[in-house]
XYZ file of C-alpha atoms in Angstrom:
645
model
C -32.732 -2.862 29.431
C -30.056 -0.285 29.460
C -32.870 2.293 28.118
C -35.222 1.155 31.047
C -32.572 1.538 33.535
C -31.259 5.181 32.427
C -35.073 6.497 32.610
C -35.573 4.718 35.910
C -32.183 6.355 37.529
C -33.045 10.053 35.647
C -36.934 9.924 37.555
C -35.080 8.925 40.655
C -32.797 12.015 40.403
C -35.731 14.420 39.147
C -37.797 13.469 42.463
C -34.612 13.954 44.795
C -33.806 17.687 43.141
C -37.601 18.548 43.229
C -37.767 17.377 47.331
C -34.456 19.773 47.947
C -35.761 22.539 45.840
C -39.287 22.469 48.328
C -37.172 22.020 51.370
C -34.923 24.802 50.901
C -38.415 26.833 49.724
C -39.552 25.934 52.940
C -37.006 26.708 55.157
C -36.336 30.427 53.478
C -40.229 31.117 54.474
C -39.313 30.309 57.835
C -36.430 32.352 58.089
C -38.628 35.211 56.639
C -41.251 34.739 59.005
C -38.872 34.291 62.500
C -37.164 37.604 60.994
C -40.591 39.210 61.086
C -40.868 38.290 64.697
C -37.850 39.874 65.648
C -38.246 43.026 64.132
C -41.554 43.009 66.266
C -40.213 42.270 69.103
C -37.174 44.622 68.246
C -39.581 47.736 67.904
C -39.975 48.179 72.109
C -36.522 47.424 72.974
C -32.832 48.663 71.376
C -31.625 45.860 69.726
C -28.138 44.345 71.056
C -26.108 41.944 69.104
C -24.297 39.356 70.822
C -21.437 37.672 68.059
C -20.418 34.145 69.821
C -17.969 31.907 68.755
C -16.525 28.214 69.533
C -12.791 28.234 70.754
C -11.342 25.915 68.141
C -7.927 24.489 68.237
C -5.557 25.078 65.328
C -2.552 22.765 64.536
C 0.601 24.359 64.746
C 1.932 22.965 61.549
C -1.028 24.678 59.481
C 0.368 28.461 61.061
C 3.367 30.075 59.713
C 6.953 29.155 59.779
C 7.371 32.420 62.099
C 4.767 30.921 64.625
C 5.022 27.382 64.461
C 8.514 26.787 64.331
C 12.147 27.776 65.454
C 14.715 29.064 63.627
C 18.070 26.925 64.527
C 21.238 25.748 62.724
C 23.287 23.020 63.037
C 26.172 22.867 65.439
C 29.218 20.365 66.253
C 31.848 21.234 69.251
C 34.361 19.223 67.128
C 34.363 22.048 64.233
C 36.789 25.012 65.130
C 36.818 27.877 62.598
C 39.810 29.158 61.554
C 40.662 33.028 61.534
C 43.424 35.374 60.446
C 45.064 37.064 63.475
C 45.810 40.309 61.243
C 43.838 41.501 57.585
C 45.581 41.578 54.073
C 45.211 39.486 50.929
C 45.242 35.828 50.452
C 48.392 35.234 48.719
C 48.362 31.168 48.811
C 45.493 28.436 50.297
C 47.891 25.784 50.948
C 44.989 23.232 52.178
C 42.194 21.297 50.682
C 38.910 20.227 51.886
C 39.287 16.481 53.035
C 43.025 16.848 53.651
C 44.569 16.100 57.449
C 46.412 18.352 59.276
C 48.278 18.843 62.470
C 48.412 21.708 65.004
C 50.992 24.760 63.360
C 50.690 23.364 59.947
C 50.336 26.538 57.657
C 46.506 27.333 56.319
C 47.095 30.151 54.116
C 49.554 33.538 53.857
C 48.288 36.610 53.520
C 49.827 39.581 52.110
C 51.787 42.270 54.500
C 49.716 44.056 56.507
C 48.595 47.885 55.910
C 50.659 50.042 58.352
C 49.083 50.774 61.525
C 49.942 52.389 65.327
C 49.467 49.159 66.847
C 52.163 47.540 64.488
C 54.465 50.187 65.224
C 54.133 49.940 68.829
C 54.906 46.179 68.828
C 57.982 46.548 66.828
C 58.972 49.371 69.587
C 58.559 46.410 72.342
C 60.261 44.045 70.380
C 63.416 46.382 69.783
C 63.186 47.175 73.855
C 63.364 43.564 74.564
C 66.516 43.000 72.838
C 68.574 46.133 74.141
C 67.279 44.647 77.823
C 68.201 41.220 77.336
C 71.933 42.718 75.611
C 72.306 44.624 78.853
C 71.059 41.762 81.095
C 73.792 39.540 79.769
C 76.293 42.089 79.998
C 75.728 42.556 83.556
C 75.150 38.658 84.600
C 78.691 38.431 82.765
C 79.793 40.360 85.570
C 78.064 38.970 88.687
C 79.277 35.107 87.564
C 82.947 36.643 88.106
C 82.684 37.820 91.073
C 80.803 34.922 92.551
C 83.719 32.657 90.865
C 86.220 34.324 92.610
C 84.255 34.229 96.032
C 83.672 30.012 95.882
C 87.312 29.519 94.830
C 88.423 31.205 98.081
C 85.942 29.530 99.763
C 87.263 26.411 98.666
C 90.553 26.574 100.236
C 88.840 26.759 103.811
C 87.451 23.186 103.535
C 90.693 21.744 104.715
C 91.081 22.885 108.106
C 87.555 22.544 108.480
C 87.889 18.635 107.523
C 90.595 18.246 110.355
C 88.859 20.401 112.997
C 85.754 17.600 112.469
C 87.852 14.920 113.130
C 89.575 15.742 116.618
C 86.070 17.123 117.852
C 84.691 13.440 117.036
C 87.105 11.966 119.549
C 86.317 14.310 122.561
C 82.427 13.381 122.080
C 83.257 9.847 122.244
C 84.774 9.995 125.492
C 81.932 12.209 127.025
C 79.458 9.760 126.096
C 81.382 6.953 127.763
C 81.406 8.838 131.303
C 77.662 9.836 130.839
C 76.017 5.990 129.689
C 77.698 4.686 133.038
C 76.028 7.527 135.185
C 72.634 6.789 133.477
C 72.416 2.945 134.113
C 73.299 3.855 137.983
C 70.315 6.346 138.252
C 67.693 4.121 136.049
C 68.671 1.138 138.701
C 67.983 3.581 141.989
C 64.620 5.018 140.294
C 63.362 1.708 139.587
C 64.076 0.180 143.094
C 61.968 3.299 144.403
C 59.014 3.268 142.125
C 58.615 -0.598 142.394
C 58.057 -0.270 146.443
C 55.826 3.117 145.799
C 53.537 0.840 143.438
C 53.929 -2.006 145.882
C 52.645 0.287 149.111
C 49.755 1.550 146.690
C 48.406 -1.886 145.537
C 47.902 -2.964 149.617
C 46.139 0.463 149.917
C 43.961 -0.627 146.655
C 43.039 -4.039 148.551
C 42.411 -2.750 151.600
C 39.847 -0.051 150.339
C 38.336 -2.825 148.076
C 37.232 -5.022 151.297
C 36.011 -1.733 153.056
C 33.657 -1.332 149.523
C 33.049 -5.130 149.585
C 31.797 -5.099 153.108
C 30.368 -1.698 153.131
C 28.060 -3.473 150.106
C 27.051 -6.497 152.003
C 26.251 -4.160 155.038
C 23.860 -2.283 152.998
C 22.339 -5.417 151.135
C 21.597 -6.836 154.435
C 19.752 -3.612 156.219
C 17.902 -3.090 152.791
C 16.661 -7.013 152.814
C 15.911 -7.240 156.447
C 13.566 -3.998 156.268
C 11.985 -4.747 153.261
C 11.017 -8.143 154.959
C 10.390 -6.523 158.334
C 7.669 -3.975 156.464
C 6.260 -6.711 153.835
C 5.383 -8.859 157.064
C 3.962 -5.654 159.090
C 2.442 -3.748 155.736
C 1.131 -6.575 154.054
C -0.517 -9.818 153.692
C 2.763 -11.987 152.679
C 3.588 -14.803 154.794
C 6.924 -16.174 152.631
C 10.162 -16.872 154.384
C 12.812 -14.895 151.586
C 11.805 -11.690 149.892
C 14.138 -12.950 146.963
C 11.375 -15.101 145.924
C 9.076 -12.559 145.188
C 11.424 -11.799 142.589
C 10.042 -14.441 140.445
C 6.347 -14.419 141.627
C 4.275 -11.339 143.594
C 2.402 -13.148 146.291
C 1.494 -10.194 148.237
C -0.818 -7.319 148.811
C -0.866 -4.130 150.954
C -3.085 -4.417 153.932
C -6.358 -2.279 153.756
C -6.038 0.843 155.138
C -2.000 0.952 154.410
C -1.701 4.134 151.933
C -5.066 4.684 151.923
C -5.245 8.542 151.583
C -2.808 8.473 148.607
C -2.979 5.623 145.609
C 0.079 6.866 143.782
C 1.612 6.033 147.291
C 0.429 2.428 147.512
C 1.391 1.982 143.691
C 4.339 3.380 144.150
C 5.427 1.444 146.829
C 4.203 -1.816 144.719
C 6.412 -0.824 142.086
C 9.543 0.086 144.300
C 9.517 -2.952 146.199
C 9.375 -5.173 143.112
C 12.780 -3.211 141.437
C 14.133 -3.394 144.652
C 14.488 -7.041 145.049
C 15.249 -7.595 141.334
C 18.059 -5.394 141.883
C 19.060 -7.290 144.990
C 18.574 -10.696 143.240
C 20.636 -9.582 140.101
C 23.373 -8.133 142.345
C 23.068 -4.551 140.434
C 24.145 -1.562 142.403
C 21.547 -1.118 145.027
C 22.650 2.281 146.283
C 19.743 4.676 144.016
C 17.173 1.415 144.887
C 17.318 1.746 148.753
C 17.427 5.419 148.930
C 13.901 5.085 146.193
C 12.984 2.089 148.671
C 13.139 4.566 151.748
C 11.554 7.365 150.677
C 8.273 5.200 148.937
C 8.190 3.477 152.496
C 7.871 6.514 154.272
C 5.623 8.247 151.929
C 3.276 4.909 152.365
C 3.028 4.773 155.984
C 2.363 8.743 156.197
C -0.632 7.663 153.656
C -2.086 5.365 155.958
C -5.822 5.936 157.620
C -6.021 6.467 161.399
C -9.734 5.305 161.476
C -8.726 1.839 159.902
C -5.746 1.096 161.540
C -5.274 2.311 165.522
C -3.126 5.734 165.217
C -0.783 4.281 167.810
C 0.335 1.309 164.972
C -0.085 4.238 162.137
C 2.652 6.579 164.343
C 5.036 3.328 165.401
C 4.834 2.789 161.619
C 5.899 6.329 161.052
C 8.933 6.271 164.045
C 9.832 3.074 162.047
C 10.045 4.300 158.571
C 12.110 6.972 159.549
C 14.605 4.999 161.448
C 14.759 2.302 158.573
C 15.674 5.924 156.170
C 18.325 6.669 158.571
C 19.766 3.560 158.766
C 19.157 3.155 154.722
C 20.663 6.173 154.311
C 23.622 6.002 156.385
C 24.707 2.588 155.054
C 24.286 3.939 151.559
C 26.541 7.122 152.809
C 29.580 4.958 154.216
C 29.412 2.420 151.048
C 29.402 5.567 148.624
C 32.348 6.850 150.769
C 34.201 3.660 150.798
C 33.539 3.038 146.760
C 35.034 6.358 146.373
C 38.095 6.009 148.070
C 38.468 2.548 146.440
C 38.161 4.460 143.176
C 40.721 6.967 144.745
C 43.209 4.093 145.419
C 42.912 2.513 141.990
C 43.753 6.142 140.546
C 46.562 6.339 142.648
C 48.072 3.063 141.907
C 47.005 3.153 137.682
C 48.657 6.689 138.246
C 52.061 5.661 140.156
C 52.449 2.411 137.861
C 52.154 4.883 134.528
C 54.468 6.852 136.278
C 56.843 4.142 137.077
C 56.774 2.749 133.581
C 57.035 6.211 131.949
C 60.104 7.166 133.746
C 61.607 3.944 133.507
C 60.886 3.493 129.567
C 62.068 6.868 129.049
C 65.202 6.407 130.884
C 65.568 3.026 129.225
C 65.295 4.222 125.614
C 67.521 7.370 126.689
C 70.216 4.880 127.740
C 69.834 2.797 124.978
C 69.508 5.449 122.745
C 72.591 7.141 124.098
C 74.562 3.634 123.847
C 73.807 2.938 120.319
C 74.957 6.892 120.131
C 78.488 6.145 121.826
C 78.450 2.766 119.667
C 77.773 4.944 116.236
C 80.692 7.013 117.703
C 83.112 4.554 118.567
C 82.632 3.054 114.819
C 83.035 6.635 113.613
C 85.883 6.962 115.698
C 87.593 4.699 113.723
C 86.072 6.043 110.399
C 86.293 9.620 111.055
C 89.522 9.768 108.933
C 87.152 8.678 105.549
C 83.833 10.720 106.898
C 86.124 13.866 107.161
C 87.484 13.346 103.681
C 83.699 12.410 102.414
C 82.741 15.730 103.897
C 85.631 17.501 102.129
C 84.604 16.108 98.985
C 80.807 16.836 99.443
C 81.579 20.382 100.301
C 83.623 20.513 97.104
C 81.492 19.167 94.769
C 78.714 21.554 95.859
C 81.483 24.452 95.298
C 81.783 23.221 91.594
C 78.052 22.393 90.849
C 77.357 25.956 91.794
C 80.309 27.422 89.822
C 78.645 25.221 86.495
C 75.246 27.392 87.672
C 77.158 30.459 87.320
C 78.330 29.429 83.990
C 74.839 28.467 83.024
C 73.610 31.674 84.059
C 75.856 33.228 81.555
C 75.108 31.089 79.075
C 71.178 31.295 79.386
C 71.671 35.285 79.562
C 73.470 35.196 75.940
C 70.673 32.828 74.367
C 68.190 35.419 75.929
C 70.311 37.715 73.336
C 69.945 35.270 70.589
C 66.161 34.821 70.973
C 65.590 38.644 71.491
C 67.436 38.820 68.519
C 65.357 36.234 66.684
C 61.885 37.488 67.435
C 62.901 40.753 66.516
C 64.067 39.483 62.891
C 60.738 37.189 62.601
C 58.466 40.104 63.000
C 60.372 42.141 60.599
C 59.675 38.958 58.218
C 56.355 38.724 59.117
C 55.935 42.654 57.701
C 56.293 41.335 54.373
C 53.779 38.610 54.706
C 51.339 37.120 57.443
C 50.993 33.058 57.834
C 47.461 31.181 58.754
C 48.199 28.360 61.507
C 46.100 25.340 62.142
C 45.253 25.083 66.297
C 44.542 21.743 66.221
C 44.612 18.705 64.264
C 42.240 17.342 62.546
C 40.460 17.287 58.621
C 39.555 20.434 56.705
C 36.058 20.314 56.636
C 35.355 23.202 54.528
C 37.254 26.380 52.549
C 35.468 30.044 52.448
C 37.792 31.747 50.914
C 39.826 31.977 47.802
C 43.343 33.170 46.566
C 42.810 37.109 45.854
C 40.232 37.584 49.002
C 40.967 40.261 51.437
C 40.206 39.016 54.933
C 40.009 40.272 58.610
C 40.062 38.397 61.978
C 36.469 38.425 62.097
C 36.446 36.173 58.729
C 36.571 32.387 57.964
C 39.163 30.899 55.608
C 38.736 27.316 56.630
C 37.259 25.110 59.324
C 38.641 22.137 61.280
C 36.498 19.170 62.153
C 36.756 15.424 62.170
C 36.402 12.561 59.692
C 33.258 11.282 60.900
C 31.210 14.053 63.203
C 28.976 12.256 65.272
C 28.382 15.131 67.961
C 26.601 17.615 65.891
C 23.504 18.955 67.434
C 20.786 21.493 67.201
C 21.216 24.909 68.761
C 17.844 27.047 67.745
C 16.155 30.359 69.021
C 12.780 30.481 70.874
C 10.892 33.715 70.671
C 9.899 35.024 74.184
C 6.276 35.521 73.395
C 5.649 31.817 72.000
C 4.952 28.720 74.147
C 8.337 27.575 75.024
C 9.225 23.842 74.549
C 10.144 21.564 77.965
C 13.302 19.577 78.332
C 12.576 15.934 77.290
C 10.251 17.109 74.437
C 10.696 15.525 71.207
C 10.699 17.926 68.013
C 11.098 17.632 64.146
C 14.167 19.340 62.572
C 13.511 20.072 58.739
C 16.068 22.211 56.122
C 14.563 24.695 54.336
C 14.077 23.772 50.912
C 13.879 19.916 52.079
C 10.295 19.465 53.344
C 10.632 15.894 53.509
C 14.325 15.160 55.141
C 13.017 15.385 58.422
C 14.694 14.281 61.617
C 13.865 13.456 65.063
C 15.371 15.427 68.046
C 14.980 15.399 72.119
C 15.432 19.287 73.465
C 18.430 18.734 75.669
C 18.006 22.549 77.307
C 16.551 25.587 77.365
C 17.793 28.918 78.418
C 16.143 31.816 80.815
C 17.868 34.738 79.626
C 16.854 36.649 76.409
C 19.453 37.574 73.661
C 19.608 41.120 71.490
C 16.833 39.674 69.687
C 14.172 38.750 72.149
C 14.577 34.982 72.004
C 15.661 32.377 74.295
C 17.896 30.069 73.499
C 17.710 25.901 73.420
C 19.681 22.772 72.109
C 18.616 19.998 70.871
C 20.160 16.222 70.399
C 19.364 14.087 67.313
C 17.846 10.812 67.846
C 18.060 9.911 64.310
C 21.039 9.337 62.112
C 22.110 12.957 60.210
C 24.274 13.499 57.335
C 23.629 17.321 57.431
C 26.322 19.489 56.883
C 27.553 21.771 60.061
C 26.040 25.084 60.666
C 23.251 24.627 58.278
C 20.187 26.871 58.470
C 17.090 24.733 60.012
C 13.545 24.718 61.287
C 12.727 23.003 64.749
C 9.042 22.589 65.348
C 6.806 20.283 67.746
C 6.943 16.731 66.175
C 3.120 16.164 66.926
C 0.284 19.063 65.940
C -0.239 20.688 69.571
C -4.046 22.153 69.649
C -3.790 26.118 69.835
C -7.020 28.210 70.746
C -6.297 31.579 68.678
C -9.313 34.401 69.379
C -9.551 37.705 67.832
C -7.834 40.805 69.689
C -11.262 42.137 69.795
C -12.768 39.378 72.093
C -9.975 40.525 75.105
C -11.055 42.737 78.297
C -8.398 44.326 80.164
C -8.024 44.613 84.063
C -6.682 47.464 85.569
C -3.479 45.448 86.594
C -3.321 44.741 82.879
C -4.721 40.833 83.192
C -6.367 39.678 79.920
C -10.210 38.544 80.074
C -12.489 37.136 78.272
C -16.505 36.607 78.148
C -17.004 32.946 78.156
C -21.050 31.432 77.698
C -22.187 27.996 79.621
C -24.226 25.701 78.251
C -27.545 27.147 80.384
C -26.385 30.489 78.367
C -24.741 31.877 81.928
C -21.824 34.408 81.103
C -18.544 34.362 83.234
C -15.523 36.805 83.092
C -12.610 34.537 82.856
C -8.639 35.615 83.158
C -6.587 34.198 80.369
C -2.941 33.702 79.704
C -1.977 34.953 75.906
C 0.768 34.195 73.934
C 1.767 34.510 70.645
C -0.094 36.730 68.273
C -1.145 35.681 64.465
C -2.706 38.287 62.279
C -5.672 39.856 64.046
C -5.340 37.177 66.348
C -3.759 36.059 69.493
C -2.879 32.694 71.421
C -4.581 31.810 74.794
C -2.103 29.406 76.528
C -4.481 29.031 79.129
C -8.188 29.918 80.947
C -9.820 28.906 77.729
C -10.066 25.638 75.832
C -11.135 24.164 72.493
C -15.162 23.759 72.394
C -15.750 26.368 74.503
C -18.114 29.118 73.818
C -17.281 32.778 73.853
C -18.111 36.348 72.968
C -15.863 37.296 69.974
C -16.241 41.153 69.913
C -16.917 43.955 72.360
C -20.320 45.001 73.862
C -21.418 47.915 75.193
C -21.046 48.145 79.074
C -24.461 48.093 79.888
C -25.280 45.193 77.936
C -22.231 43.224 79.075
C -23.191 44.101 82.988
C -26.616 42.189 82.307
C -24.965 39.564 80.770
C -23.017 38.737 83.473
C -25.672 38.975 85.828
C -28.726 37.141 84.263
C -27.121 35.732 81.085
C -28.329 35.527 77.693
C -32.049 35.782 78.649
C -31.548 39.037 80.832
C -30.599 40.875 77.954
C -33.561 42.886 76.350
C -34.000 42.860 72.643
C -30.415 40.434 72.105
C -29.824 39.265 68.578
C -27.567 36.569 68.997
C -24.949 35.749 66.276
C -24.229 31.845 66.671
C -20.804 30.683 65.168
C -21.115 28.568 61.807
C -21.149 24.718 61.758
C -18.914 22.468 59.804
C -21.594 22.131 57.397
C -22.099 26.175 56.676
C -25.383 26.578 59.197
C -25.906 28.293 62.318
C -25.307 25.956 65.410
C -28.320 24.811 67.018
C -29.346 26.680 69.763
C -28.568 24.847 73.364
C -30.691 25.496 76.574
C -31.102 29.051 77.600
C -32.122 30.669 74.486
C -28.674 30.042 72.865
């Protein structure tokens, strides 16, 4: 049974191979016939070859390290590098990795430095400082001796000054008692005078208030009577009180009244309503009264004579003028009385304030003088004690100043001792140099050994924390590369450890080029990291991003230096499109903007005539054109689209 199956399978395979060979032969025959046709058609026109390519995305992870990632290192602000202050050979290293140190602890001891002009200058400066300190000490001693003598002489004059102060205090007390009695009499007289003036001013204010109220009532009466008369004459109103109109509007202007000016009719109605409301509400009536007089006059002057007898209109005009004169006169009198009332109020307030101020001022002065007298009376009894205390205070000040002089003399001596010690220390340091810790921490690395010759630029050791938790990445981005954005997620790897990958977030990127033509950027780890500080790393996007690369030969350039490329659309039409280029990889260049994966473009330069024809009429318009289609994934030419592609 198994033999039969083998025979059957072999037969099927033979049939498949035979069919494939037949299909291949047929396809080859068709290609040869097509080639002959092209040769015949090209015999009448020059052949133009149009090499086309399809823009494809290239993963950044598939590019070289220099083009798809950025070089960087692990940095920590808590790690401090220890440098020597001078140069020499390391005689002794006094610390080990992991050892805790404090500020000022000795890290290493270096041999004596080589002789130099700088060290000779330092020695001369320290010697000069010592000489100056000694000279200053001698000068200070002389000044102190002279000042002590002066203060001791001044101390003798304190006793006569104390006795004079006691005698002066007795005379001041007698003088104050006399002045206090005079001030009391002056206060009483002034108070009576000011009270009388205030009382008179109160009467004047009350009289002005009565006059103002009377003028207010007269104006309201005139205005209310005028409105009532005008409503009976000019409108259909038949009520008994114009104040009722504030709640319900029950009239309209007669025909012909204000007939030549609709705005006059409307303005009168609005003004009447507002004026009546002000009358009822008890509001200020001055402006409303004047506005009503003006609106009334405008209304009657706009009345039509052919609808209303002319003599009636003229009578209305005369009444309106009379009403206006009465209202204006009443308003003027009211405002005059109001102004007088305000003047009297202000005068009264001024007099009250002046009285209270002067009375208060004199009262305070009198009370203050009384208190002063009482104080001096007490002082009279205690003046001996006070004078003695003053004497003791002055005497103490002299003693303090004498002590300060002695201290200045001692400080000058200490300066001499410090200068001598500094000079001696410098001479001792010429035989050896000490490297000390600039801060407390843990020795995280030792980079030199005993016997090494070091300079200030060399790193002997590093001081960090026991657990470094503030490490971040500082990396360099080439100026021709696509720069990451703040907040982008990136991946970080160490050379030689391809599977040890950490995630990070870009925290900042500079905008100034460094000496190597790169931008400096930083990123913060989002994963836990135990990598060593200063380790070299590569930073790359955490996800592959499609980057379109095209041959350099496909680019055109404008007179302004702008890059362009010829793009062919699905209908075979061509367009010249501006693009933005990025980094170069081999003989290709990255297209950052202007071309996307999947678009078809001309991959090499063609003649000027062919280019002009291609841009004008598309692929169809170029005679004798041979289209070099890009290969598909299966290695075959891409099937042509519409338009002859």
